Amino acid sequence: MESINWLAIVVATLLTFVLGAIWYGPLFGKRWMAENGFTEEELKNANMAKIYGTAFVLEFIMTVNLAFFLNGLSVQEGLMYGFATGFGWVAMAIGVNYLFARKSMMLWFIDGFYFVVSFLIMGAILTAWT
């Protein structure tokens, strides 16, 4: 715990959160809504404070968890393990769930690869700031 850089964790979490705003906004927002069958009206009626607040806490927990694994590694290793975590574990786990839920491959790409990029960012920041 002593060697964990909490500032790096907060920054990595914030950047992952910002990535989500871009990813699910201008990049893939409309397509994500269509793939989920959401309308703009449905999204406006959601409890966004609860959704954003909980998402931030969950991303913080993911970042802390990754920090324990990456502690003391180089940036190159952080990127490699960030990618391996995002692609090999998270995106593939989402893919398995989406197969059984009969969700589209496009939705899997949008959701799964958000986490690939997120864990790359986390891995880079967590190892650059050690």
Short mmCIF file of N, CA, C and O in Angstrom, two decimals:
data_model
loop_
_atom_site.label_atom_id
_atom_site.label_comp_id
_atom_site.label_asym_id
_atom_site.label_seq_id
_atom_site.Cartn_x
_atom_site.Cartn_y
_atom_site.Cartn_z
N MET A 1 0.82 -1.20 0.00
CA MET A 1 0.00 0.00 0.00
C MET A 1 0.86 1.26 0.00
O MET A 1 0.49 2.24 -0.63
N GLU A 2 1.99 1.23 0.68
CA GLU A 2 2.82 2.42 0.79
C GLU A 2 3.40 2.86 -0.54
O GLU A 2 3.60 4.04 -0.78
N SER A 3 3.68 1.90 -1.42
CA SER A 3 4.32 2.25 -2.68
C SER A 3 3.32 2.56 -3.79
O SER A 3 3.72 2.86 -4.91
N ILE A 4 2.05 2.50 -3.49
CA ILE A 4 1.02 2.82 -4.48
C ILE A 4 0.92 4.34 -4.60
O ILE A 4 0.82 5.05 -3.60
N ASN A 5 0.94 4.85 -5.82
CA ASN A 5 0.85 6.28 -6.08
C ASN A 5 -0.63 6.65 -6.23
O ASN A 5 -1.22 6.45 -7.28
N TRP A 6 -1.20 7.20 -5.17
CA TRP A 6 -2.63 7.51 -5.15
C TRP A 6 -2.97 8.65 -6.10
O TRP A 6 -4.07 8.67 -6.67
N LEU A 7 -2.06 9.58 -6.31
CA LEU A 7 -2.31 10.64 -7.27
C LEU A 7 -2.43 10.06 -8.68
O LEU A 7 -3.31 10.45 -9.45
N ALA A 8 -1.55 9.13 -9.01
CA ALA A 8 -1.61 8.47 -10.32
C ALA A 8 -2.93 7.72 -10.47
O ALA A 8 -3.52 7.71 -11.56
N ILE A 9 -3.39 7.10 -9.41
CA ILE A 9 -4.67 6.38 -9.46
C ILE A 9 -5.82 7.34 -9.73
O ILE A 9 -6.68 7.07 -10.58
N VAL A 10 -5.82 8.46 -9.04
CA VAL A 10 -6.89 9.45 -9.25
C VAL A 10 -6.84 10.00 -10.67
O VAL A 10 -7.87 10.11 -11.34
N VAL A 11 -5.65 10.34 -11.16
CA VAL A 11 -5.51 10.88 -12.51
C VAL A 11 -5.93 9.83 -13.55
O VAL A 11 -6.67 10.15 -14.50
N ALA A 12 -5.50 8.59 -13.39
CA ALA A 12 -5.87 7.53 -14.32
C ALA A 12 -7.39 7.31 -14.31
O ALA A 12 -8.00 7.11 -15.37
N THR A 13 -7.99 7.37 -13.14
CA THR A 13 -9.44 7.22 -13.05
C THR A 13 -10.14 8.37 -13.74
O THR A 13 -11.09 8.16 -14.51
N LEU A 14 -9.69 9.58 -13.50
CA LEU A 14 -10.30 10.76 -14.15
C LEU A 14 -10.18 10.68 -15.67
O LEU A 14 -11.14 10.96 -16.39
N LEU A 15 -9.00 10.28 -16.17
CA LEU A 15 -8.82 10.19 -17.62
C LEU A 15 -9.67 9.08 -18.22
O LEU A 15 -10.19 9.23 -19.33
N THR A 16 -9.83 7.99 -17.50
CA THR A 16 -10.70 6.92 -17.97
C THR A 16 -12.15 7.41 -18.02
O THR A 16 -12.89 7.11 -18.95
N PHE A 17 -12.53 8.20 -17.04
CA PHE A 17 -13.87 8.76 -16.99
C PHE A 17 -14.08 9.73 -18.16
O PHE A 17 -15.13 9.71 -18.82
N VAL A 18 -13.08 10.56 -18.45
CA VAL A 18 -13.15 11.48 -19.59
C VAL A 18 -13.22 10.69 -20.90
O VAL A 18 -13.99 11.04 -21.80
N LEU A 19 -12.42 9.63 -21.00
CA LEU A 19 -12.50 8.77 -22.17
C LEU A 19 -13.92 8.26 -22.38
O LEU A 19 -14.42 8.26 -23.50
N GLY A 20 -14.57 7.85 -21.30
CA GLY A 20 -15.95 7.37 -21.40
C GLY A 20 -16.88 8.42 -21.95
O GLY A 20 -17.77 8.12 -22.77
N ALA A 21 -16.69 9.67 -21.55
CA ALA A 21 -17.54 10.76 -22.05
C ALA A 21 -17.34 10.95 -23.55
O ALA A 21 -18.30 11.20 -24.29
N ILE A 22 -16.10 10.81 -24.01
CA ILE A 22 -15.82 10.94 -25.44
C ILE A 22 -16.28 9.70 -26.20
O ILE A 22 -16.91 9.78 -27.25
N TRP A 23 -15.97 8.53 -25.65
CA TRP A 23 -16.28 7.25 -26.30
C TRP A 23 -17.78 7.06 -26.48
O TRP A 23 -18.24 6.68 -27.56
N TYR A 24 -18.52 7.31 -25.40
CA TYR A 24 -19.97 7.11 -25.44
C TYR A 24 -20.71 8.38 -25.80
O TYR A 24 -21.94 8.43 -25.75
N GLY A 25 -19.97 9.43 -26.16
CA GLY A 25 -20.54 10.67 -26.63
C GLY A 25 -20.32 10.80 -28.12
O GLY A 25 -20.93 10.08 -28.92
N PRO A 26 -19.37 11.67 -28.52
CA PRO A 26 -19.19 11.91 -29.96
C PRO A 26 -18.69 10.72 -30.77
O PRO A 26 -19.05 10.58 -31.94
N LEU A 27 -17.88 9.85 -30.18
CA LEU A 27 -17.34 8.74 -30.97
C LEU A 27 -18.39 7.67 -31.30
O LEU A 27 -18.58 7.34 -32.47
N PHE A 28 -19.01 7.11 -30.27
CA PHE A 28 -19.91 5.98 -30.48
C PHE A 28 -21.28 6.14 -29.83
O PHE A 28 -22.06 5.18 -29.78
N GLY A 29 -21.58 7.32 -29.31
CA GLY A 29 -22.81 7.52 -28.54
C GLY A 29 -24.09 7.15 -29.28
O GLY A 29 -24.92 6.40 -28.77
N LYS A 30 -24.24 7.66 -30.48
CA LYS A 30 -25.48 7.38 -31.23
C LYS A 30 -25.58 5.91 -31.59
O LYS A 30 -26.65 5.31 -31.48
N ARG A 31 -24.47 5.32 -31.99
CA ARG A 31 -24.48 3.89 -32.36
C ARG A 31 -24.75 3.03 -31.13
O ARG A 31 -25.48 2.05 -31.19
N TRP A 32 -24.15 3.39 -29.98
CA TRP A 32 -24.36 2.66 -28.74
C TRP A 32 -25.83 2.72 -28.34
O TRP A 32 -26.42 1.72 -27.94
N MET A 33 -26.43 3.91 -28.46
CA MET A 33 -27.86 4.06 -28.14
C MET A 33 -28.70 3.16 -29.04
O MET A 33 -29.60 2.47 -28.57
N ALA A 34 -28.41 3.18 -30.34
CA ALA A 34 -29.17 2.37 -31.30
C ALA A 34 -29.02 0.88 -31.00
O ALA A 34 -30.00 0.13 -31.03
N GLU A 35 -27.80 0.44 -30.72
CA GLU A 35 -27.55 -0.97 -30.44
C GLU A 35 -28.27 -1.44 -29.18
O GLU A 35 -28.65 -2.61 -29.07
N ASN A 36 -28.45 -0.54 -28.23
CA ASN A 36 -29.16 -0.87 -26.98
C ASN A 36 -30.65 -0.61 -27.07
O ASN A 36 -31.39 -0.96 -26.15
N GLY A 37 -31.10 0.01 -28.14
CA GLY A 37 -32.51 0.34 -28.28
C GLY A 37 -32.95 1.50 -27.39
O GLY A 37 -34.13 1.59 -27.04
N PHE A 38 -32.01 2.38 -27.03
CA PHE A 38 -32.34 3.52 -26.19
C PHE A 38 -32.74 4.72 -27.05
O PHE A 38 -32.24 4.89 -28.16
N THR A 39 -33.60 5.54 -26.49
CA THR A 39 -33.92 6.82 -27.12
C THR A 39 -33.29 7.93 -26.29
O THR A 39 -32.95 7.72 -25.12
N GLU A 40 -33.16 9.09 -26.89
CA GLU A 40 -32.62 10.24 -26.15
C GLU A 40 -33.49 10.54 -24.93
O GLU A 40 -32.98 10.87 -23.87
N GLU A 41 -34.79 10.41 -25.10
CA GLU A 41 -35.72 10.69 -24.00
C GLU A 41 -35.50 9.73 -22.82
O GLU A 41 -35.50 10.14 -21.67
N GLU A 42 -35.29 8.44 -23.13
CA GLU A 42 -35.04 7.46 -22.06
C GLU A 42 -33.77 7.81 -21.28
O GLU A 42 -33.74 7.70 -20.06
N LEU A 43 -32.75 8.23 -22.00
CA LEU A 43 -31.49 8.56 -21.34
C LEU A 43 -31.61 9.83 -20.52
O LEU A 43 -31.00 9.95 -19.46
N LYS A 44 -32.41 10.77 -20.98
CA LYS A 44 -32.61 12.01 -20.22
C LYS A 44 -33.35 11.75 -18.91
O LYS A 44 -33.17 12.48 -17.95
N ASN A 45 -34.18 10.73 -18.88
CA ASN A 45 -34.96 10.41 -17.68
C ASN A 45 -34.21 9.54 -16.68
O ASN A 45 -34.75 9.21 -15.63
N ALA A 46 -33.00 9.15 -17.01
CA ALA A 46 -32.21 8.30 -16.10
C ALA A 46 -31.64 9.13 -14.97
O ALA A 46 -31.48 10.35 -15.08
N ASN A 47 -31.31 8.46 -13.87
CA ASN A 47 -30.67 9.12 -12.73
C ASN A 47 -29.18 9.22 -13.03
O ASN A 47 -28.38 8.38 -12.62
N MET A 48 -28.79 10.29 -13.73
CA MET A 48 -27.41 10.41 -14.20
C MET A 48 -26.42 10.61 -13.06
O MET A 48 -25.28 10.15 -13.16
N ALA A 49 -26.82 11.25 -11.99
CA ALA A 49 -25.90 11.41 -10.85
C ALA A 49 -25.53 10.04 -10.29
O ALA A 49 -24.36 9.78 -10.00
N LYS A 50 -26.52 9.18 -10.16
CA LYS A 50 -26.26 7.83 -9.65
C LYS A 50 -25.39 7.04 -10.64
O LYS A 50 -24.43 6.37 -10.23
N ILE A 51 -25.70 7.14 -11.92
CA ILE A 51 -24.95 6.39 -12.93
C ILE A 51 -23.51 6.88 -13.01
O ILE A 51 -22.57 6.08 -12.93
N TYR A 52 -23.31 8.18 -13.13
CA TYR A 52 -21.94 8.71 -13.23
C TYR A 52 -21.17 8.51 -11.94
O TYR A 52 -19.99 8.17 -11.96
N GLY A 53 -21.81 8.74 -10.82
CA GLY A 53 -21.14 8.56 -9.53
C GLY A 53 -20.70 7.12 -9.31
O GLY A 53 -19.55 6.86 -8.92
N THR A 54 -21.60 6.19 -9.59
CA THR A 54 -21.25 4.77 -9.42
C THR A 54 -20.19 4.34 -10.43
O THR A 54 -19.27 3.60 -10.08
N ALA A 55 -20.31 4.81 -11.66
CA ALA A 55 -19.30 4.48 -12.68
C ALA A 55 -17.92 4.97 -12.25
O ALA A 55 -16.93 4.25 -12.41
N PHE A 56 -17.86 6.17 -11.69
CA PHE A 56 -16.56 6.70 -11.25
C PHE A 56 -15.98 5.84 -10.13
O PHE A 56 -14.79 5.50 -10.16
N VAL A 57 -16.80 5.45 -9.18
CA VAL A 57 -16.32 4.60 -8.08
C VAL A 57 -15.83 3.26 -8.62
O VAL A 57 -14.77 2.77 -8.22
N LEU A 58 -16.57 2.66 -9.53
CA LEU A 58 -16.17 1.37 -10.10
C LEU A 58 -14.86 1.50 -10.89
O LEU A 58 -13.98 0.63 -10.79
N GLU A 59 -14.71 2.59 -11.65
CA GLU A 59 -13.47 2.79 -12.39
C GLU A 59 -12.30 3.06 -11.43
O GLU A 59 -11.18 2.62 -11.69
N PHE A 60 -12.56 3.72 -10.33
CA PHE A 60 -11.54 3.93 -9.31
C PHE A 60 -11.08 2.58 -8.74
O PHE A 60 -9.88 2.33 -8.61
N ILE A 61 -12.02 1.72 -8.42
CA ILE A 61 -11.68 0.39 -7.90
C ILE A 61 -10.87 -0.40 -8.92
O ILE A 61 -9.88 -1.06 -8.56
N MET A 62 -11.25 -0.34 -10.20
CA MET A 62 -10.48 -1.04 -11.23
C MET A 62 -9.06 -0.50 -11.31
O MET A 62 -8.10 -1.27 -11.45
N THR A 63 -8.91 0.82 -11.19
CA THR A 63 -7.59 1.43 -11.28
C THR A 63 -6.73 1.03 -10.08
O THR A 63 -5.54 0.71 -10.23
N VAL A 64 -7.31 1.04 -8.90
CA VAL A 64 -6.57 0.61 -7.70
C VAL A 64 -6.13 -0.84 -7.87
O VAL A 64 -4.97 -1.18 -7.60
N ASN A 65 -7.02 -1.67 -8.32
CA ASN A 65 -6.70 -3.08 -8.51
C ASN A 65 -5.53 -3.25 -9.48
O ASN A 65 -4.58 -3.99 -9.22
N LEU A 66 -5.59 -2.54 -10.61
CA LEU A 66 -4.51 -2.64 -11.59
C LEU A 66 -3.20 -2.12 -11.01
O LEU A 66 -2.13 -2.69 -11.29
N ALA A 67 -3.28 -1.08 -10.20
CA ALA A 67 -2.06 -0.52 -9.59
C ALA A 67 -1.32 -1.55 -8.76
O ALA A 67 -0.08 -1.57 -8.76
N PHE A 68 -2.02 -2.40 -8.06
CA PHE A 68 -1.36 -3.44 -7.26
C PHE A 68 -0.58 -4.41 -8.15
O PHE A 68 0.48 -4.89 -7.77
N PHE A 69 -1.09 -4.69 -9.34
CA PHE A 69 -0.42 -5.61 -10.25
C PHE A 69 0.76 -4.95 -10.96
O PHE A 69 1.73 -5.63 -11.31
N LEU A 70 0.67 -3.65 -11.21
CA LEU A 70 1.68 -2.97 -12.02
C LEU A 70 2.76 -2.29 -11.21
O LEU A 70 3.70 -1.74 -11.78
N ASN A 71 2.65 -2.32 -9.91
CA ASN A 71 3.57 -1.61 -9.03
C ASN A 71 5.02 -1.96 -9.34
O ASN A 71 5.42 -3.12 -9.30
N GLY A 72 5.81 -0.94 -9.69
CA GLY A 72 7.23 -1.15 -9.94
C GLY A 72 7.60 -1.55 -11.36
O GLY A 72 8.77 -1.76 -11.65
N LEU A 73 6.63 -1.62 -12.25
CA LEU A 73 6.93 -2.01 -13.63
C LEU A 73 7.22 -0.78 -14.49
O LEU A 73 6.91 0.35 -14.12
N SER A 74 7.79 -1.01 -15.68
CA SER A 74 8.07 0.07 -16.62
C SER A 74 6.80 0.48 -17.36
O SER A 74 5.80 -0.25 -17.34
N VAL A 75 6.86 1.62 -18.04
CA VAL A 75 5.71 2.07 -18.83
C VAL A 75 5.40 1.07 -19.94
O VAL A 75 4.23 0.77 -20.20
N GLN A 76 6.43 0.54 -20.57
CA GLN A 76 6.22 -0.46 -21.62
C GLN A 76 5.47 -1.67 -21.06
O GLN A 76 4.54 -2.18 -21.68
N GLU A 77 5.88 -2.12 -19.88
CA GLU A 77 5.18 -3.24 -19.24
C GLU A 77 3.77 -2.84 -18.83
O GLU A 77 2.83 -3.63 -18.95
N GLY A 78 3.60 -1.61 -18.36
CA GLY A 78 2.28 -1.12 -17.99
C GLY A 78 1.33 -1.12 -19.17
O GLY A 78 0.16 -1.50 -19.05
N LEU A 79 1.83 -0.70 -20.32
CA LEU A 79 1.01 -0.73 -21.54
C LEU A 79 0.67 -2.16 -21.95
O LEU A 79 -0.46 -2.47 -22.32
N MET A 80 1.69 -3.02 -21.88
CA MET A 80 1.47 -4.42 -22.26
C MET A 80 0.43 -5.08 -21.34
O MET A 80 -0.51 -5.71 -21.81
N TYR A 81 0.60 -4.91 -20.04
CA TYR A 81 -0.34 -5.53 -19.09
C TYR A 81 -1.69 -4.83 -19.09
O TYR A 81 -2.72 -5.46 -18.86
N GLY A 82 -1.69 -3.52 -19.34
CA GLY A 82 -2.97 -2.81 -19.49
C GLY A 82 -3.75 -3.36 -20.67
O GLY A 82 -4.95 -3.63 -20.57
N PHE A 83 -3.05 -3.56 -21.79
CA PHE A 83 -3.71 -4.14 -22.96
C PHE A 83 -4.18 -5.57 -22.67
O PHE A 83 -5.31 -5.93 -22.99
N ALA A 84 -3.31 -6.37 -22.07
CA ALA A 84 -3.67 -7.76 -21.78
C ALA A 84 -4.89 -7.83 -20.86
O ALA A 84 -5.77 -8.67 -21.04
N THR A 85 -4.96 -6.93 -19.90
CA THR A 85 -6.10 -6.90 -18.99
C THR A 85 -7.36 -6.47 -19.72
O THR A 85 -8.40 -7.12 -19.62
N GLY A 86 -7.27 -5.36 -20.44
CA GLY A 86 -8.45 -4.84 -21.13
C GLY A 86 -8.94 -5.76 -22.22
O GLY A 86 -10.14 -6.02 -22.34
N PHE A 87 -8.02 -6.28 -23.03
CA PHE A 87 -8.42 -7.14 -24.15
C PHE A 87 -8.66 -8.58 -23.70
O PHE A 87 -9.71 -9.15 -23.95
N GLY A 88 -7.65 -9.14 -23.05
CA GLY A 88 -7.69 -10.57 -22.75
C GLY A 88 -8.68 -10.97 -21.67
O GLY A 88 -9.20 -12.08 -21.70
N TRP A 89 -8.94 -10.08 -20.74
CA TRP A 89 -9.89 -10.41 -19.66
C TRP A 89 -11.21 -9.68 -19.83
O TRP A 89 -12.25 -10.30 -19.94
N VAL A 90 -11.16 -8.35 -19.82
CA VAL A 90 -12.40 -7.59 -19.76
C VAL A 90 -13.20 -7.68 -21.06
O VAL A 90 -14.38 -8.05 -21.04
N ALA A 91 -12.58 -7.36 -22.19
CA ALA A 91 -13.32 -7.40 -23.46
C ALA A 91 -13.80 -8.81 -23.79
O ALA A 91 -14.92 -8.98 -24.28
N MET A 92 -12.99 -9.80 -23.49
CA MET A 92 -13.41 -11.17 -23.77
C MET A 92 -14.54 -11.61 -22.83
O MET A 92 -15.48 -12.30 -23.25
N ALA A 93 -14.49 -11.19 -21.58
CA ALA A 93 -15.58 -11.52 -20.64
C ALA A 93 -16.88 -10.85 -21.08
O ALA A 93 -17.95 -11.48 -21.05
N ILE A 94 -16.78 -9.60 -21.51
CA ILE A 94 -17.97 -8.93 -22.04
C ILE A 94 -18.48 -9.67 -23.27
O ILE A 94 -19.69 -9.87 -23.43
N GLY A 95 -17.57 -10.12 -24.12
CA GLY A 95 -17.95 -10.87 -25.31
C GLY A 95 -18.72 -12.14 -24.99
O GLY A 95 -19.73 -12.44 -25.62
N VAL A 96 -18.26 -12.87 -24.00
CA VAL A 96 -18.98 -14.09 -23.58
C VAL A 96 -20.38 -13.74 -23.11
O VAL A 96 -21.36 -14.37 -23.52
N ASN A 97 -20.49 -12.73 -22.26
CA ASN A 97 -21.81 -12.32 -21.78
C ASN A 97 -22.72 -11.88 -22.92
O ASN A 97 -23.90 -12.22 -22.95
N TYR A 98 -22.16 -11.13 -23.85
CA TYR A 98 -22.97 -10.63 -24.96
C TYR A 98 -23.40 -11.74 -25.91
O TYR A 98 -24.47 -11.65 -26.50
N LEU A 99 -22.60 -12.78 -26.05
CA LEU A 99 -23.02 -13.92 -26.86
C LEU A 99 -24.28 -14.56 -26.29
O LEU A 99 -25.25 -14.81 -27.00
N PHE A 100 -24.28 -14.80 -24.99
CA PHE A 100 -25.44 -15.43 -24.36
C PHE A 100 -26.63 -14.48 -24.28
O PHE A 100 -27.78 -14.91 -24.34
N ALA A 101 -26.36 -13.19 -24.16
CA ALA A 101 -27.44 -12.20 -24.11
C ALA A 101 -27.92 -11.83 -25.51
O ALA A 101 -28.86 -11.07 -25.66
N ARG A 102 -27.25 -12.39 -26.52
CA ARG A 102 -27.57 -12.16 -27.92
C ARG A 102 -27.48 -10.68 -28.30
O ARG A 102 -28.30 -10.14 -29.04
N LYS A 103 -26.45 -10.04 -27.76
CA LYS A 103 -26.17 -8.65 -28.10
C LYS A 103 -25.32 -8.63 -29.38
O LYS A 103 -24.67 -9.61 -29.73
N SER A 104 -25.31 -7.52 -30.05
CA SER A 104 -24.61 -7.41 -31.33
C SER A 104 -23.10 -7.35 -31.16
O SER A 104 -22.58 -6.95 -30.12
N MET A 105 -22.41 -7.74 -32.21
CA MET A 105 -20.96 -7.64 -32.23
C MET A 105 -20.53 -6.17 -32.17
O MET A 105 -19.50 -5.85 -31.59
N MET A 106 -21.32 -5.28 -32.76
CA MET A 106 -21.00 -3.86 -32.71
C MET A 106 -21.05 -3.36 -31.28
O MET A 106 -20.17 -2.61 -30.85
N LEU A 107 -22.06 -3.77 -30.51
CA LEU A 107 -22.14 -3.35 -29.12
C LEU A 107 -20.98 -3.92 -28.33
O LEU A 107 -20.40 -3.24 -27.48
N TRP A 108 -20.61 -5.17 -28.62
CA TRP A 108 -19.44 -5.76 -27.96
C TRP A 108 -18.18 -4.94 -28.28
O TRP A 108 -17.38 -4.65 -27.39
N PHE A 109 -18.03 -4.55 -29.54
CA PHE A 109 -16.87 -3.73 -29.90
C PHE A 109 -16.87 -2.42 -29.12
O PHE A 109 -15.85 -2.04 -28.54
N ILE A 110 -17.99 -1.73 -29.11
CA ILE A 110 -18.06 -0.43 -28.43
C ILE A 110 -17.74 -0.59 -26.95
O ILE A 110 -16.89 0.12 -26.41
N ASP A 111 -18.42 -1.50 -26.27
CA ASP A 111 -18.23 -1.65 -24.83
C ASP A 111 -16.90 -2.31 -24.48
O ASP A 111 -16.19 -1.87 -23.58
N GLY A 112 -16.55 -3.36 -25.20
CA GLY A 112 -15.32 -4.09 -24.90
C GLY A 112 -14.07 -3.26 -25.15
O GLY A 112 -13.15 -3.23 -24.33
N PHE A 113 -14.04 -2.57 -26.27
CA PHE A 113 -12.83 -1.84 -26.61
C PHE A 113 -12.71 -0.51 -25.88
O PHE A 113 -11.63 0.05 -25.79
N TYR A 114 -13.80 -0.05 -25.30
CA TYR A 114 -13.68 1.07 -24.36
C TYR A 114 -12.76 0.65 -23.22
O TYR A 114 -11.88 1.41 -22.80
N PHE A 115 -12.92 -0.57 -22.74
CA PHE A 115 -12.09 -1.04 -21.63
C PHE A 115 -10.67 -1.36 -22.07
O PHE A 115 -9.73 -1.23 -21.28
N VAL A 116 -10.48 -1.77 -23.31
CA VAL A 116 -9.11 -1.97 -23.79
C VAL A 116 -8.35 -0.65 -23.73
O VAL A 116 -7.25 -0.57 -23.18
N VAL A 117 -8.96 0.41 -24.26
CA VAL A 117 -8.31 1.72 -24.25
C VAL A 117 -8.18 2.23 -22.81
O VAL A 117 -7.15 2.80 -22.43
N SER A 118 -9.20 2.01 -21.99
CA SER A 118 -9.16 2.45 -20.59
C SER A 118 -7.98 1.82 -19.85
O SER A 118 -7.23 2.52 -19.14
N PHE A 119 -7.82 0.52 -19.99
CA PHE A 119 -6.73 -0.15 -19.27
C PHE A 119 -5.36 0.20 -19.84
O PHE A 119 -4.37 0.18 -19.12
N LEU A 120 -5.28 0.54 -21.13
CA LEU A 120 -4.03 1.05 -21.68
C LEU A 120 -3.66 2.38 -21.01
O LEU A 120 -2.51 2.60 -20.62
N ILE A 121 -4.65 3.26 -20.89
CA ILE A 121 -4.42 4.55 -20.22
C ILE A 121 -4.00 4.33 -18.77
O ILE A 121 -3.03 4.91 -18.29
N MET A 122 -4.75 3.49 -18.06
CA MET A 122 -4.42 3.20 -16.67
C MET A 122 -3.00 2.65 -16.56
O MET A 122 -2.21 3.09 -15.71
N GLY A 123 -2.68 1.68 -17.40
CA GLY A 123 -1.36 1.06 -17.35
C GLY A 123 -0.25 2.05 -17.59
O GLY A 123 0.79 2.03 -16.90
N ALA A 124 -0.45 2.94 -18.55
CA ALA A 124 0.57 3.94 -18.86
C ALA A 124 0.77 4.91 -17.69
O ALA A 124 1.90 5.17 -17.27
N ILE A 125 -0.31 5.42 -17.16
CA ILE A 125 -0.21 6.41 -16.08
C ILE A 125 0.33 5.78 -14.79
O ILE A 125 1.20 6.35 -14.14
N LEU A 126 -0.18 4.62 -14.46
CA LEU A 126 0.24 3.97 -13.21
C LEU A 126 1.71 3.62 -13.20
O LEU A 126 2.36 3.65 -12.16
N THR A 127 2.25 3.30 -14.36
CA THR A 127 3.68 2.93 -14.40
C THR A 127 4.58 4.13 -14.66
O THR A 127 5.73 4.13 -14.25
N ALA A 128 4.05 5.16 -15.31
CA ALA A 128 4.86 6.36 -15.56
C ALA A 128 5.08 7.16 -14.29
O ALA A 128 6.08 7.85 -14.15
N TRP A 129 4.15 7.05 -13.35
CA TRP A 129 4.21 7.86 -12.13
C TRP A 129 4.68 7.07 -10.92
O TRP A 129 4.34 7.40 -9.80
N THR A 130 5.46 6.04 -11.13
CA THR A 130 5.96 5.29 -9.97
C THR A 130 7.36 5.73 -9.60
O THR A 130 8.04 6.36 -10.33
#
